[in-house]
Amino acid sequence: MPTHDTLTLPGAAPIKLWTHGVPVEDEARQQLINTARMPFIYRHLAVMPDVHLGKGSTIGSVIPTVGAIIPAAVGVDIGCGMMAARSSLTAADLPDNLHALRSAIEAAVPHGKTFGKRDAGAWGDAPAPVDAMWRTLHASFKRITDKYPKLERTNNRLHLGTLGTGNHFIEVCLDEEGRVWFMLHSGSRGVGNAIGSLFIELAQADMRQHIANLPDRDLAYFTEGSRHFDDYVEAVGWAQDFARRNRLLMMQSVLAAAGRIIAKPFVADVEAVNCHHNYVQRETHFGREVLVTRKGAVAAHKGQLGIIPGSMGAKSFIVRGLGNEEAFCSCSHGAGRSMSRTQARKRFSVADQVRATEGVECRKDKDVIDEIPMAYKDIDAVMAAQADLVEIVHTLRQVVCVKG
């Protein structure tokens, strides 16, 4: 059974790595060491097999802390995560040509750089379900904006129910028995980015006299009881709630769009999972309540379902947590990039993208080359490295992919 390696350095917490058989870049390893040297790390860092370079801390890190929190470790895509729902459909129920299904989903969910939000010119006013959902979020948001008025000017309501850009996606998948799943990946959009960016700046300003002593200025932190600590915990919790509801709204739109194209009536609540992979929350580990920051990692408490997506054209997995305390009950959030977006654009062509996504109804153009499967780690190696963290419940393969 695969297990972890432990890196021990003077003046740092131990670093436990579930990375057997997958590469770890030197720059990412240095970021791990920098984070491990923070004085409030609880017991050790847990490093997932999809680990790669991030801002301040690596993506693919589980960072337990006592009495302090690092806003940049949570990041700016607060609450980013996955949602998947198994439907009553099978592969035979899908149309032979899936282009119309992709087009219907693209029309139903605002996405991409051009249509990243609803506005009067492109998508019209927010539909009733979005307004209704926003009303459940607004009062708690106002408590935050009363203290931080700058956040009121974000695209908060307009981004609710929208996908975004980059590696955010919507997919139609088939599992090992040919059953149809709908899956999507997104987070708290512009308002989460604004919250994250604001509090990262505040942490750096609060530590301006001490920031030179940090191994990385993006490791600036709030200590419990300090001026901004409670405000950040409240704001980041709100952004995580926004992200979860954003995924729920999009899933409703996706299912409605699919229902207009697929002739057979269906339901899609047979199995459903909605999980964050960029977030922080209080948990109890080794008998102590701590703050656990999962930056590109998913909670995998014993019996808890999670989602580990592969890249475009690769497999994805519905998993069940094994509750491994050494990993703070966590697992990877995906395959993890093996090269930057810039490197991928330089190395690969549209022809490469077409070959790599054969059999998947998706965009195949220069603007999505940075998401080519070869820019990511081998998902099978990533899953093998964390066999003591999760068990595979379902293996999914994409047949439709909508990219942000």
PDB file of N, CA, C and O in Angstrom, residues 339-387:
ATOM      1  N   MET A 339       3.235  21.641 -16.110  1.00  0.00           N
ATOM      2  CA  MET A 339       3.906  22.782 -16.746  1.00  0.00           C
ATOM      3  C   MET A 339       2.971  23.969 -16.708  1.00  0.00           C
ATOM      4  O   MET A 339       1.754  23.824 -16.558  1.00  0.00           O
ATOM      5  N   SER A 340       3.525  25.149 -16.842  1.00  0.00           N
ATOM      6  CA  SER A 340       2.718  26.365 -16.799  1.00  0.00           C
ATOM      7  C   SER A 340       1.875  26.499 -18.071  1.00  0.00           C
ATOM      8  O   SER A 340       2.126  25.828 -19.088  1.00  0.00           O
ATOM      9  N   ARG A 341       0.922  27.411 -18.011  1.00  0.00           N
ATOM     10  CA  ARG A 341       0.091  27.665 -19.192  1.00  0.00           C
ATOM     11  C   ARG A 341       0.946  28.209 -20.343  1.00  0.00           C
ATOM     12  O   ARG A 341       0.747  27.835 -21.498  1.00  0.00           O
ATOM     13  N   THR A 342       1.889  29.076 -20.015  1.00  0.00           N
ATOM     14  CA  THR A 342       2.767  29.634 -21.054  1.00  0.00           C
ATOM     15  C   THR A 342       3.593  28.533 -21.704  1.00  0.00           C
ATOM     16  O   THR A 342       3.729  28.488 -22.948  1.00  0.00           O
ATOM     17  N   GLN A 343       4.143  27.639 -20.903  1.00  0.00           N
ATOM     18  CA  GLN A 343       4.918  26.526 -21.456  1.00  0.00           C
ATOM     19  C   GLN A 343       4.057  25.657 -22.362  1.00  0.00           C
ATOM     20  O   GLN A 343       4.497  25.229 -23.437  1.00  0.00           O
ATOM     21  N   ALA A 344       2.838  25.382 -21.942  1.00  0.00           N
ATOM     22  CA  ALA A 344       1.952  24.528 -22.743  1.00  0.00           C
ATOM     23  C   ALA A 344       1.649  25.171 -24.090  1.00  0.00           C
ATOM     24  O   ALA A 344       1.643  24.496 -25.124  1.00  0.00           O
ATOM     25  N   ARG A 345       1.420  26.479 -24.092  1.00  0.00           N
ATOM     26  CA  ARG A 345       1.116  27.166 -25.355  1.00  0.00           C
ATOM     27  C   ARG A 345       2.304  27.134 -26.305  1.00  0.00           C
ATOM     28  O   ARG A 345       2.134  27.070 -27.519  1.00  0.00           O
ATOM     29  N   LYS A 346       3.507  27.194 -25.742  1.00  0.00           N
ATOM     30  CA  LYS A 346       4.705  27.157 -26.586  1.00  0.00           C
ATOM     31  C   LYS A 346       4.987  25.753 -27.114  1.00  0.00           C
ATOM     32  O   LYS A 346       5.496  25.594 -28.222  1.00  0.00           O
ATOM     33  N   ARG A 347       4.668  24.753 -26.321  1.00  0.00           N
ATOM     34  CA  ARG A 347       5.075  23.390 -26.654  1.00  0.00           C
ATOM     35  C   ARG A 347       4.088  22.669 -27.570  1.00  0.00           C
ATOM     36  O   ARG A 347       4.483  21.838 -28.393  1.00  0.00           O
ATOM     37  N   PHE A 348       2.791  22.972 -27.430  1.00  0.00           N
ATOM     38  CA  PHE A 348       1.785  22.182 -28.134  1.00  0.00           C
ATOM     39  C   PHE A 348       1.024  23.015 -29.160  1.00  0.00           C
ATOM     40  O   PHE A 348       0.956  24.242 -29.075  1.00  0.00           O
ATOM     41  N   SER A 349       0.443  22.302 -30.134  1.00  0.00           N
ATOM     42  CA  SER A 349      -0.294  22.945 -31.219  1.00  0.00           C
ATOM     43  C   SER A 349      -1.768  22.556 -31.141  1.00  0.00           C
ATOM     44  O   SER A 349      -2.161  21.672 -30.370  1.00  0.00           O
ATOM     45  N   VAL A 350      -2.571  23.204 -31.987  1.00  0.00           N
ATOM     46  CA  VAL A 350      -3.983  22.828 -32.077  1.00  0.00           C
ATOM     47  C   VAL A 350      -4.114  21.377 -32.525  1.00  0.00           C
ATOM     48  O   VAL A 350      -4.979  20.646 -32.034  1.00  0.00           O
ATOM     49  N   ALA A 351      -3.228  20.940 -33.421  1.00  0.00           N
ATOM     50  CA  ALA A 351      -3.262  19.539 -33.869  1.00  0.00           C
ATOM     51  C   ALA A 351      -3.036  18.590 -32.690  1.00  0.00           C
ATOM     52  O   ALA A 351      -3.676  17.538 -32.590  1.00  0.00           O
ATOM     53  N   ASP A 352      -2.136  18.959 -31.788  1.00  0.00           N
ATOM     54  CA  ASP A 352      -1.919  18.153 -30.577  1.00  0.00           C
ATOM     55  C   ASP A 352      -3.187  18.107 -29.738  1.00  0.00           C
ATOM     56  O   ASP A 352      -3.560  17.055 -29.201  1.00  0.00           O
ATOM     57  N   GLN A 353      -3.845  19.252 -29.617  1.00  0.00           N
ATOM     58  CA  GLN A 353      -5.074  19.334 -28.826  1.00  0.00           C
ATOM     59  C   GLN A 353      -6.165  18.457 -29.431  1.00  0.00           C
ATOM     60  O   GLN A 353      -6.889  17.761 -28.713  1.00  0.00           O
ATOM     61  N   VAL A 354      -6.275  18.477 -30.751  1.00  0.00           N
ATOM     62  CA  VAL A 354      -7.282  17.661 -31.438  1.00  0.00           C
ATOM     63  C   VAL A 354      -7.034  16.178 -31.163  1.00  0.00           C
ATOM     64  O   VAL A 354      -7.960  15.422 -30.841  1.00  0.00           O
ATOM     65  N   ARG A 355      -5.784  15.747 -31.269  1.00  0.00           N
ATOM     66  CA  ARG A 355      -5.464  14.339 -31.014  1.00  0.00           C
ATOM     67  C   ARG A 355      -5.722  13.964 -29.554  1.00  0.00           C
ATOM     68  O   ARG A 355      -6.249  12.880 -29.272  1.00  0.00           O
ATOM     69  N   ALA A 356      -5.364  14.845 -28.645  1.00  0.00           N
ATOM     70  CA  ALA A 356      -5.466  14.524 -27.223  1.00  0.00           C
ATOM     71  C   ALA A 356      -6.904  14.464 -26.733  1.00  0.00           C
ATOM     72  O   ALA A 356      -7.189  13.810 -25.724  1.00  0.00           O
ATOM     73  N   THR A 357      -7.808  15.132 -27.437  1.00  0.00           N
ATOM     74  CA  THR A 357      -9.213  15.157 -27.006  1.00  0.00           C
ATOM     75  C   THR A 357     -10.109  14.394 -27.981  1.00  0.00           C
ATOM     76  O   THR A 357     -11.314  14.651 -28.045  1.00  0.00           O
ATOM     77  N   GLU A 358      -9.534  13.462 -28.711  1.00  0.00           N
ATOM     78  CA  GLU A 358     -10.324  12.658 -29.638  1.00  0.00           C
ATOM     79  C   GLU A 358     -11.450  11.951 -28.884  1.00  0.00           C
ATOM     80  O   GLU A 358     -11.245  11.387 -27.812  1.00  0.00           O
ATOM     81  N   GLY A 359     -12.643  12.015 -29.437  1.00  0.00           N
ATOM     82  CA  GLY A 359     -13.781  11.370 -28.798  1.00  0.00           C
ATOM     83  C   GLY A 359     -14.503  12.237 -27.786  1.00  0.00           C
ATOM     84  O   GLY A 359     -15.510  11.811 -27.210  1.00  0.00           O
ATOM     85  N   VAL A 360     -13.999  13.459 -27.559  1.00  0.00           N
ATOM     86  CA  VAL A 360     -14.655  14.386 -26.631  1.00  0.00           C
ATOM     87  C   VAL A 360     -15.194  15.561 -27.440  1.00  0.00           C
ATOM     88  O   VAL A 360     -14.462  16.179 -28.218  1.00  0.00           O
ATOM     89  N   GLU A 361     -16.468  15.864 -27.267  1.00  0.00           N
ATOM     90  CA  GLU A 361     -17.078  17.019 -27.906  1.00  0.00           C
ATOM     91  C   GLU A 361     -16.687  18.256 -27.102  1.00  0.00           C
ATOM     92  O   GLU A 361     -17.185  18.496 -25.993  1.00  0.00           O
ATOM     93  N   CYS A 362     -15.745  19.051 -27.645  1.00  0.00           N
ATOM     94  CA  CYS A 362     -15.222  20.207 -26.918  1.00  0.00           C
ATOM     95  C   CYS A 362     -14.580  21.171 -27.897  1.00  0.00           C
ATOM     96  O   CYS A 362     -14.413  20.850 -29.076  1.00  0.00           O
ATOM     97  N   ARG A 363     -14.222  22.341 -27.398  1.00  0.00           N
ATOM     98  CA  ARG A 363     -13.462  23.282 -28.218  1.00  0.00           C
ATOM     99  C   ARG A 363     -12.089  22.684 -28.509  1.00  0.00           C
ATOM    100  O   ARG A 363     -11.463  22.057 -27.666  1.00  0.00           O
ATOM    101  N   LYS A 364     -11.619  22.922 -29.719  1.00  0.00           N
ATOM    102  CA  LYS A 364     -10.300  22.444 -30.129  1.00  0.00           C
ATOM    103  C   LYS A 364      -9.633  23.586 -30.890  1.00  0.00           C
ATOM    104  O   LYS A 364      -9.542  23.563 -32.112  1.00  0.00           O
ATOM    105  N   ASP A 365      -9.198  24.601 -30.142  1.00  0.00           N
ATOM    106  CA  ASP A 365      -8.620  25.796 -30.758  1.00  0.00           C
ATOM    107  C   ASP A 365      -7.463  26.311 -29.916  1.00  0.00           C
ATOM    108  O   ASP A 365      -7.189  25.801 -28.826  1.00  0.00           O
ATOM    109  N   LYS A 366      -6.794  27.334 -30.411  1.00  0.00           N
ATOM    110  CA  LYS A 366      -5.570  27.822 -29.775  1.00  0.00           C
ATOM    111  C   LYS A 366      -5.813  28.374 -28.368  1.00  0.00           C
ATOM    112  O   LYS A 366      -4.887  28.392 -27.540  1.00  0.00           O
ATOM    113  N   ASP A 367      -7.032  28.814 -28.077  1.00  0.00           N
ATOM    114  CA  ASP A 367      -7.305  29.424 -26.775  1.00  0.00           C
ATOM    115  C   ASP A 367      -7.437  28.405 -25.650  1.00  0.00           C
ATOM    116  O   ASP A 367      -7.515  28.792 -24.480  1.00  0.00           O
ATOM    117  N   VAL A 368      -7.479  27.112 -25.979  1.00  0.00           N
ATOM    118  CA  VAL A 368      -7.569  26.094 -24.916  1.00  0.00           C
ATOM    119  C   VAL A 368      -6.355  25.163 -24.919  1.00  0.00           C
ATOM    120  O   VAL A 368      -6.355  24.157 -24.216  1.00  0.00           O
ATOM    121  N   ILE A 369      -5.329  25.508 -25.681  1.00  0.00           N
ATOM    122  CA  ILE A 369      -4.123  24.660 -25.710  1.00  0.00           C
ATOM    123  C   ILE A 369      -3.499  24.545 -24.317  1.00  0.00           C
ATOM    124  O   ILE A 369      -2.943  23.505 -23.954  1.00  0.00           O
ATOM    125  N   ASP A 370      -3.607  25.618 -23.507  1.00  0.00           N
ATOM    126  CA  ASP A 370      -2.995  25.566 -22.168  1.00  0.00           C
ATOM    127  C   ASP A 370      -3.683  24.556 -21.245  1.00  0.00           C
ATOM    128  O   ASP A 370      -3.161  24.218 -20.186  1.00  0.00           O
ATOM    129  N   GLU A 371      -4.847  24.026 -21.680  1.00  0.00           N
ATOM    130  CA  GLU A 371      -5.549  23.013 -20.903  1.00  0.00           C
ATOM    131  C   GLU A 371      -5.369  21.607 -21.500  1.00  0.00           C
ATOM    132  O   GLU A 371      -6.074  20.672 -21.098  1.00  0.00           O
ATOM    133  N   ILE A 372      -4.450  21.467 -22.427  1.00  0.00           N
ATOM    134  CA  ILE A 372      -4.221  20.168 -23.066  1.00  0.00           C
ATOM    135  C   ILE A 372      -3.833  19.129 -22.002  1.00  0.00           C
ATOM    136  O   ILE A 372      -3.153  19.462 -21.016  1.00  0.00           O
ATOM    137  N   PRO A 373      -4.272  17.883 -22.129  1.00  0.00           N
ATOM    138  CA  PRO A 373      -3.973  16.885 -21.105  1.00  0.00           C
ATOM    139  C   PRO A 373      -2.488  16.736 -20.785  1.00  0.00           C
ATOM    140  O   PRO A 373      -2.122  16.480 -19.629  1.00  0.00           O
ATOM    141  N   MET A 374      -1.604  16.906 -21.768  1.00  0.00           N
ATOM    142  CA  MET A 374      -0.174  16.725 -21.533  1.00  0.00           C
ATOM    143  C   MET A 374       0.435  17.807 -20.647  1.00  0.00           C
ATOM    144  O   MET A 374       1.572  17.690 -20.211  1.00  0.00           O
ATOM    145  N   ALA A 375      -0.330  18.874 -20.368  1.00  0.00           N
ATOM    146  CA  ALA A 375       0.153  19.910 -19.447  1.00  0.00           C
ATOM    147  C   ALA A 375      -0.088  19.526 -17.994  1.00  0.00           C
ATOM    148  O   ALA A 375       0.274  20.274 -17.083  1.00  0.00           O
ATOM    149  N   TYR A 376      -0.693  18.369 -17.795  1.00  0.00           N
ATOM    150  CA  TYR A 376      -1.032  17.895 -16.456  1.00  0.00           C
ATOM    151  C   TYR A 376      -0.283  16.605 -16.133  1.00  0.00           C
ATOM    152  O   TYR A 376       0.175  15.888 -17.020  1.00  0.00           O
ATOM    153  N   LYS A 377      -0.198  16.289 -14.855  1.00  0.00           N
ATOM    154  CA  LYS A 377       0.403  15.041 -14.420  1.00  0.00           C
ATOM    155  C   LYS A 377      -0.486  13.873 -14.821  1.00  0.00           C
ATOM    156  O   LYS A 377      -1.686  14.039 -15.082  1.00  0.00           O
ATOM    157  N   ASP A 378       0.097  12.694 -14.837  1.00  0.00           N
ATOM    158  CA  ASP A 378      -0.617  11.471 -15.172  1.00  0.00           C
ATOM    159  C   ASP A 378      -1.607  11.168 -14.052  1.00  0.00           C
ATOM    160  O   ASP A 378      -1.218  10.890 -12.919  1.00  0.00           O
ATOM    161  N   ILE A 379      -2.902  11.213 -14.359  1.00  0.00           N
ATOM    162  CA  ILE A 379      -3.920  11.031 -13.322  1.00  0.00           C
ATOM    163  C   ILE A 379      -3.859   9.642 -12.705  1.00  0.00           C
ATOM    164  O   ILE A 379      -4.139   9.467 -11.503  1.00  0.00           O
ATOM    165  N   ASP A 380      -3.460   8.637 -13.467  1.00  0.00           N
ATOM    166  CA  ASP A 380      -3.342   7.294 -12.889  1.00  0.00           C
ATOM    167  C   ASP A 380      -2.228   7.238 -11.850  1.00  0.00           C
ATOM    168  O   ASP A 380      -2.381   6.604 -10.790  1.00  0.00           O
ATOM    169  N   ALA A 381      -1.110   7.920 -12.121  1.00  0.00           N
ATOM    170  CA  ALA A 381      -0.015   7.964 -11.145  1.00  0.00           C
ATOM    171  C   ALA A 381      -0.436   8.742  -9.903  1.00  0.00           C
ATOM    172  O   ALA A 381      -0.100   8.365  -8.768  1.00  0.00           O
ATOM    173  N   VAL A 382      -1.185   9.817 -10.110  1.00  0.00           N
ATOM    174  CA  VAL A 382      -1.678  10.611  -8.980  1.00  0.00           C
ATOM    175  C   VAL A 382      -2.602   9.771  -8.097  1.00  0.00           C
ATOM    176  O   VAL A 382      -2.498   9.797  -6.863  1.00  0.00           O
ATOM    177  N   MET A 383      -3.472   8.987  -8.711  1.00  0.00           N
ATOM    178  CA  MET A 383      -4.389   8.154  -7.929  1.00  0.00           C
ATOM    179  C   MET A 383      -3.634   7.042  -7.212  1.00  0.00           C
ATOM    180  O   MET A 383      -3.932   6.717  -6.048  1.00  0.00           O
ATOM    181  N   ALA A 384      -2.641   6.468  -7.848  1.00  0.00           N
ATOM    182  CA  ALA A 384      -1.863   5.398  -7.214  1.00  0.00           C
ATOM    183  C   ALA A 384      -1.120   5.919  -5.990  1.00  0.00           C
ATOM    184  O   ALA A 384      -0.980   5.214  -4.981  1.00  0.00           O
ATOM    185  N   ALA A 385      -0.650   7.168  -6.054  1.00  0.00           N
ATOM    186  CA  ALA A 385       0.125   7.741  -4.956  1.00  0.00           C
ATOM    187  C   ALA A 385      -0.722   8.021  -3.720  1.00  0.00           C
ATOM    188  O   ALA A 385      -0.184   8.206  -2.629  1.00  0.00           O
ATOM    189  N   GLN A 386      -2.043   8.054  -3.888  1.00  0.00           N
ATOM    190  CA  GLN A 386      -2.908   8.370  -2.746  1.00  0.00           C
ATOM    191  C   GLN A 386      -3.904   7.236  -2.462  1.00  0.00           C
ATOM    192  O   GLN A 386      -5.006   7.470  -1.968  1.00  0.00           O
ATOM    193  N   ALA A 387      -3.468   6.020  -2.738  1.00  0.00           N
ATOM    194  CA  ALA A 387      -4.346   4.870  -2.522  1.00  0.00           C
ATOM    195  C   ALA A 387      -4.686   4.661  -1.047  1.00  0.00           C
ATOM    196  O   ALA A 387      -5.657   3.973  -0.728  1.00  0.00           O
TER     197      ALA A 387
END
